[in-house]
Structures are given as C-alpha cells and as structure tokens.
Short mmCIF file of C-alpha atoms in Angstrom, two decimals:
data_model
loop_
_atom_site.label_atom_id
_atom_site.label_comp_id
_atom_site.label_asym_id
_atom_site.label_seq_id
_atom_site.Cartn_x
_atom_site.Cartn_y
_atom_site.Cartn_z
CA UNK N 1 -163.95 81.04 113.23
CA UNK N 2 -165.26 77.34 114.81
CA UNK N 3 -167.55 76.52 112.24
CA UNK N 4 -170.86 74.63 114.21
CA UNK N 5 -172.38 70.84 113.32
CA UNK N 6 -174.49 71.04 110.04
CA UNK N 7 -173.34 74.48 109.36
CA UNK N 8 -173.27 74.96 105.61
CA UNK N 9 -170.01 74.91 103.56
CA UNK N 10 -166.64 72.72 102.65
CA UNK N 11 -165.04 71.24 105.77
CA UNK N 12 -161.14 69.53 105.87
CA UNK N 13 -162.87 66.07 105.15
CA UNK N 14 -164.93 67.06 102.27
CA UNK N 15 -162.58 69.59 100.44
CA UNK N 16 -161.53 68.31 96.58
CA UNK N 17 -157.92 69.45 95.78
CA UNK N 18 -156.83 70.85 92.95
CA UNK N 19 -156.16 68.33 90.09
CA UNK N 20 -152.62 67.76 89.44
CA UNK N 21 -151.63 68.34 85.67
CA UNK N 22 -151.31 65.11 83.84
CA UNK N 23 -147.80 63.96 82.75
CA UNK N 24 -147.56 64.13 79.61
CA UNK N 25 -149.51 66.85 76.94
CA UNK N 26 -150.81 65.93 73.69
CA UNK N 27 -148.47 67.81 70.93
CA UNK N 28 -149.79 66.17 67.54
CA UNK N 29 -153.23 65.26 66.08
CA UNK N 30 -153.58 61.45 64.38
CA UNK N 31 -153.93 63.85 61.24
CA UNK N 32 -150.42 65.93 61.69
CA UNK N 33 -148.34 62.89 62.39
CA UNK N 34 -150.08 61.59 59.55
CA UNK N 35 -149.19 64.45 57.05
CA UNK N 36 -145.27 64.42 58.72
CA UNK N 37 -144.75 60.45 57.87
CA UNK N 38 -146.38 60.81 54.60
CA UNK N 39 -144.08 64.00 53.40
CA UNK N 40 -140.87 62.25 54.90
CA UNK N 41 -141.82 59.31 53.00
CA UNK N 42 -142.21 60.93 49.15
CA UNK N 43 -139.09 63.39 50.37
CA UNK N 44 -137.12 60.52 51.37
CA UNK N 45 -138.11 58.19 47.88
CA UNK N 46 -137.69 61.67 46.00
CA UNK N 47 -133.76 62.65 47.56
CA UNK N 48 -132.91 58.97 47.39
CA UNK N 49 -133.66 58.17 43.75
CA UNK N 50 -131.54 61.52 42.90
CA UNK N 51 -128.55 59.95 44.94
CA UNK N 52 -128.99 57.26 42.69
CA UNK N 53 -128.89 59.48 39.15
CA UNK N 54 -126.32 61.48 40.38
CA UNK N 55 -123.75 59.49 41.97
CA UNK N 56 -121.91 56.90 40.07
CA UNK N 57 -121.54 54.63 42.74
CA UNK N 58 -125.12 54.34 43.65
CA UNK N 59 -126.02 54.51 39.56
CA UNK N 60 -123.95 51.31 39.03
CA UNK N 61 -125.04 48.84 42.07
CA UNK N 62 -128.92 49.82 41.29
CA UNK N 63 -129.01 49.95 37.86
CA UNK N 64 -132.21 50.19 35.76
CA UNK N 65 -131.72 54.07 35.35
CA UNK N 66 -135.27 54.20 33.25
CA UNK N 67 -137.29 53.03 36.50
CA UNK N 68 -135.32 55.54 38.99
CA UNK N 69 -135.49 57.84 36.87
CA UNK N 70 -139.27 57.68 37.05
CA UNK N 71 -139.68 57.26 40.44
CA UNK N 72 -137.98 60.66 40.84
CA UNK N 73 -140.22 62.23 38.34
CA UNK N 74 -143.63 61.40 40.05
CA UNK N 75 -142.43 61.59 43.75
CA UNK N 76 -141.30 64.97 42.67
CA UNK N 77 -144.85 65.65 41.66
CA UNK N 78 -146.42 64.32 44.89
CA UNK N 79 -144.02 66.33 46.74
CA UNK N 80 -147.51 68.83 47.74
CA UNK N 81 -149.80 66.00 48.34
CA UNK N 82 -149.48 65.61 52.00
CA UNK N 83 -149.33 69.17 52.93
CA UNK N 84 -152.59 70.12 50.45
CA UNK N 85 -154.15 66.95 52.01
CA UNK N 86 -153.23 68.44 55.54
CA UNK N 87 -155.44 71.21 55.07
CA UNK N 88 -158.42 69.05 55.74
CA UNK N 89 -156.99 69.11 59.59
CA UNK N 90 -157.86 71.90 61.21
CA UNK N 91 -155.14 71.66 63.89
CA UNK N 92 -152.49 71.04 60.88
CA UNK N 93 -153.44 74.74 59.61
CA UNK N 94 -153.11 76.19 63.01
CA UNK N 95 -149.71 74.87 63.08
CA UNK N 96 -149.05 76.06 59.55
CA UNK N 97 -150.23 79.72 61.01
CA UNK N 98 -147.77 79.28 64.06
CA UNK N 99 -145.03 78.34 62.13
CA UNK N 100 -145.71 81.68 59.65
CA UNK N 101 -145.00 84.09 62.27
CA UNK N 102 -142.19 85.01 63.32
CA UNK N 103 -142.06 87.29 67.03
CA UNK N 104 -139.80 89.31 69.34
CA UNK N 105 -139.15 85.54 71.21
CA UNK N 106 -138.57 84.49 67.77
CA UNK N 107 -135.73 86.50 67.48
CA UNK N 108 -134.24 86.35 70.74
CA UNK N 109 -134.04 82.18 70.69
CA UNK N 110 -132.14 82.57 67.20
CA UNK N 111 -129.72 85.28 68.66
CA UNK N 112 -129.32 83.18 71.52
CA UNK N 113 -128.31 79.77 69.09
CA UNK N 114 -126.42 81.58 66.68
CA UNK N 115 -124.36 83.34 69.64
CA UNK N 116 -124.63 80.29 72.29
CA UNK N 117 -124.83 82.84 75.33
CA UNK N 118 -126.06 80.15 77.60
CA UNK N 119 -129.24 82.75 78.34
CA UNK N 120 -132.59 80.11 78.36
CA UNK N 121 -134.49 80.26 75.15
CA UNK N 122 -137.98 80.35 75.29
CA UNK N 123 -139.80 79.46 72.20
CA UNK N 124 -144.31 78.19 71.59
CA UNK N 125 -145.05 75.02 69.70
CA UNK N 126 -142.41 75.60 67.22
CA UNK N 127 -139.10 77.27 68.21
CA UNK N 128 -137.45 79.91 65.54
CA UNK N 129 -135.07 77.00 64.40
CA UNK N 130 -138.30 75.25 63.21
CA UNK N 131 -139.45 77.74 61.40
CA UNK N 132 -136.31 79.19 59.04
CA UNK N 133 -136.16 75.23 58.40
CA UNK N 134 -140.07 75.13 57.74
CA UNK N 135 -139.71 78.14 55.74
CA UNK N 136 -136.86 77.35 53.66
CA UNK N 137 -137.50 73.48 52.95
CA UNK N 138 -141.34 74.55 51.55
CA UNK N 139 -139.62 77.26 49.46
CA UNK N 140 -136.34 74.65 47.87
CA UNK N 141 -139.74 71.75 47.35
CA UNK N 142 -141.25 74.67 45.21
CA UNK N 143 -137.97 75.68 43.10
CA UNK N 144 -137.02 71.97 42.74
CA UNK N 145 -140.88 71.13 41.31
CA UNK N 146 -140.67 74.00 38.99
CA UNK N 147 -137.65 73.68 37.90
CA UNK N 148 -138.13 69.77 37.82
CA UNK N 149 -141.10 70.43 35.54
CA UNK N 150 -139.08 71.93 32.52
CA UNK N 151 -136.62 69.08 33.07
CA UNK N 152 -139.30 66.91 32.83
CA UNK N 153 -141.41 68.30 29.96
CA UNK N 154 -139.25 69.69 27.70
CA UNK N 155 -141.87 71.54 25.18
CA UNK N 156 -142.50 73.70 28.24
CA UNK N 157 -139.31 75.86 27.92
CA UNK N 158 -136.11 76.91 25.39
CA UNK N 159 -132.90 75.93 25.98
CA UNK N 160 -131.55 78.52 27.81
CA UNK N 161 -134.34 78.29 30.40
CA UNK N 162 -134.12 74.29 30.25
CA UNK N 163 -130.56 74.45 30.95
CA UNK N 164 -131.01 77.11 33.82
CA UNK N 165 -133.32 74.71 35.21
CA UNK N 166 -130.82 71.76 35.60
CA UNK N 167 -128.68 74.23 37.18
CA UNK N 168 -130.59 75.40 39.80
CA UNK N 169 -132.33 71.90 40.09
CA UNK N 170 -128.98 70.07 40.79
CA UNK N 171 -127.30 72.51 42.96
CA UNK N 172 -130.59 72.78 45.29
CA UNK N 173 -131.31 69.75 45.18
CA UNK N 174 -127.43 69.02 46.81
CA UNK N 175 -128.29 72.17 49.60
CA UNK N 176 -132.05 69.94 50.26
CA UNK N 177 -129.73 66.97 51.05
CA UNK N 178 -127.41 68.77 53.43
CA UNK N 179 -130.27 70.52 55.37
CA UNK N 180 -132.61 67.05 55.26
CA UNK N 181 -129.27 65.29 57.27
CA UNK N 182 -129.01 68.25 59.31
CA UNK N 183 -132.46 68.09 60.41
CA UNK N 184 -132.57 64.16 60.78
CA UNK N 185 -129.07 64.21 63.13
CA UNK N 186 -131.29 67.08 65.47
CA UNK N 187 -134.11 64.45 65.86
CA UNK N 188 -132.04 61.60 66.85
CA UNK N 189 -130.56 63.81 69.43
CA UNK N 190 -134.12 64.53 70.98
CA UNK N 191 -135.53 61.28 71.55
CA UNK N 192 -138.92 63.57 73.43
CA UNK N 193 -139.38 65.09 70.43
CA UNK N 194 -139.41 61.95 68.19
CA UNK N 195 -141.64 60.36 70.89
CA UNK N 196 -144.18 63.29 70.26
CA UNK N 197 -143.93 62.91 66.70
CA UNK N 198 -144.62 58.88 66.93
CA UNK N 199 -147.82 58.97 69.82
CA UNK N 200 -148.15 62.63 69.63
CA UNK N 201 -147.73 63.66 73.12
CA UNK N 202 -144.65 64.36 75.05
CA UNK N 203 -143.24 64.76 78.66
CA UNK N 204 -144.71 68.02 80.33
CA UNK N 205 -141.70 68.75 81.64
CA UNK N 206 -140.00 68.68 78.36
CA UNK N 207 -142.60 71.14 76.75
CA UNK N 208 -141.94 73.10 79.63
CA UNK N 209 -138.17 73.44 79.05
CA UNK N 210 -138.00 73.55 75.22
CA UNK N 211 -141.74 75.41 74.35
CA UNK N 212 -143.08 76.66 77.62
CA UNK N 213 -144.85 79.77 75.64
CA UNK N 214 -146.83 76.69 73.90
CA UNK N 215 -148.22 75.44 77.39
CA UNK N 216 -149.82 78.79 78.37
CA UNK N 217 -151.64 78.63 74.86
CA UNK N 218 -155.11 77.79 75.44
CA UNK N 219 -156.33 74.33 75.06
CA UNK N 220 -158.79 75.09 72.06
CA UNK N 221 -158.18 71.52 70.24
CA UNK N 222 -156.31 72.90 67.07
CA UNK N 223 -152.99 72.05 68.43
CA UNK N 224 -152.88 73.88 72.26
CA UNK N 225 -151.28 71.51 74.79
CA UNK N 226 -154.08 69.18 76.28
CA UNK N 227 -153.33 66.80 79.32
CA UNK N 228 -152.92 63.36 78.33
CA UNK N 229 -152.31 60.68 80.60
#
C-alpha cells in the first residue's frame, strides 16, 4: 500500500529499532559482593589460624600459640556475621531462596557433571554445583561453631561430649579445607565469574552459556539479570 504525503503513521526514516541488549548484565548487588568478601575474609582468618594449631610446621615458624589460638576462637564466632548482616539486602535473600531449591534442571546439570556426557547443562543464577557446595559449607560452619563452642567453653559439656566435639571439630574442619581449595581452584579457572563477583556484572554471553535460565528471569531488582553497559 503507497502510503500518501502527511498521511499518519511511522515511515522508513522515522522508525526507532529495537534496542540492542547491553553487553554485559548486572549479576551482584554492592551489598552481595559485600557479604561474599566479608565471609571469605573471617573463613579464610578462621581455616588459616587452624593450619597454624594443627600443623607443626606452621605452629613453629608463627609461634605465639596464645594469640592464634584466639584469633580462631572469635573468627569462629563471627563465622554468621556476614550472612545475618546480608539479610538486610533484599536481593542477598532472593539469592539465598534460589540457592534453597533444588529443580528437575537441578538434577539434570548434576547428572550431566557427575557422568560428563558432553549434553549442555543448563542451570539459573546458581547452577546445582553451587548449591550442594552452598548447602554443605553453611551446614560444616554450623557443626564446626557448635562443636567449637564446647571446645571453647568447657563448663558447657562433660567429657565425653567435650571429647566428641574435638573429634568431629578436627576431622570437619580437615573436609572444610579440602572443599574451600576445591572451590577456590574452580574460580581461578573462570576468570567471568570472578569478574562478576569483583564489579558485579558479567559478559552476556557468558550468562548465556553457563545460566541462561537466569536471563529469562525477570528483571525485578532482587538479583534478575539487568543490562549494564
């Protein structure tokens, strides 16, 4: 249909087109990079003063066993701070919802890296991976409090339970080191996902690859993918 001089509506010269999606897409608020560095930093004080008490090595070039000894203690203690102080952020707790459930995708991206069947694995903001490691870590900081608690304050407990406690304390606390290295030797090998971590956005097209269920959520504010330039 010719459309006439002055007629009404969008001619080749005047029509927008469609925005093209920015670059990059925001992953982490200010406040949940700021709850990751401060956890890393009282996990990392609390696993490497217990290197020190427990390997001879270490005990002998530090020294001053009283002072490590108490450094362990309290960043024990402060172990919850960040996370209770992350509640505050309401895009931290939507994350903390995410990484509680567990779906049919879920599954299928675990099969798929426990089997390595080459099929694509399609996981949202978090991938199953992230989540048995979410899951478990929160669970050993809990054991190793309570159980670092009767070490601690000995009028809490008998013997029996006291002595249980060290048990369970050191043995964990040797599985917490493992699975810390484990998880520190995946970051370095995913330089994207340490960028998102630092400035909180990453590459779209890495989002797309690793977490493309997390770009189709919506962009709400509480941690959905938002364009960022």
């Amino acid at each position: 249909m010719t459309r006439m001089p002055g007629s009404a509506g969008p001619t080749d010269a005047t029509t927008i087109p469609p925005a093209e999606p920015a670059a990059r897409v925001r992953r982490f608020t200010a406040a949940e990079r700021w709850v990751h560095r401060a956890n890393a930093l009282v996990f990392g004080v609390c696993v490497l003063s217990a290197a020190v008490l427990y390997l001879p090595q270490l005990a002998e070039a530090v020294g001053r066993r009283e002072l490590v000894v108490t450094v362990h203690e309290f960043s024990g203690v402060l172990l919850p701070v960040p996370v209770l102080a992350g509640l505050l952020s309401r895009a931290f707790r939507a994350d903390l919802r995410r990484l509680n459930r567990f779906g049919r995708h879920d599954r299928r991206w675990l099969r798929s890296a426990l089997t390595r069947d080459g099929r694509p694995r399609t996981a949202g903001k978090f991938n199953a991976g992230q989540k048995v490691y979410a899951g478990w870590i929160t669970g050993a900081a809990l054991v190793l409090l309570g159980t670092g608690l009767f070490m601690w304050f000995t009028h809490l407990a008998p013997l029996p339970v006291r002595v249980g406690s060290t048990f369970v304390h050191d043995w964990l606390a040797l599985a917490v080191g493992i699975v810390l290295s484990g998880h520190v030797a995946m970051a370095l090998r995913d330089p994207e996902a340490r960028r998102g971590m630092r400035t909180g956005s990453v590459e779209r097209s890495w989002a797309r690859r690793e977490h493309g269920l997390w770009l189709e959520e919506p962009a709400d504010g509480a941690g959905g993918p938002l364009d960022h330039q």
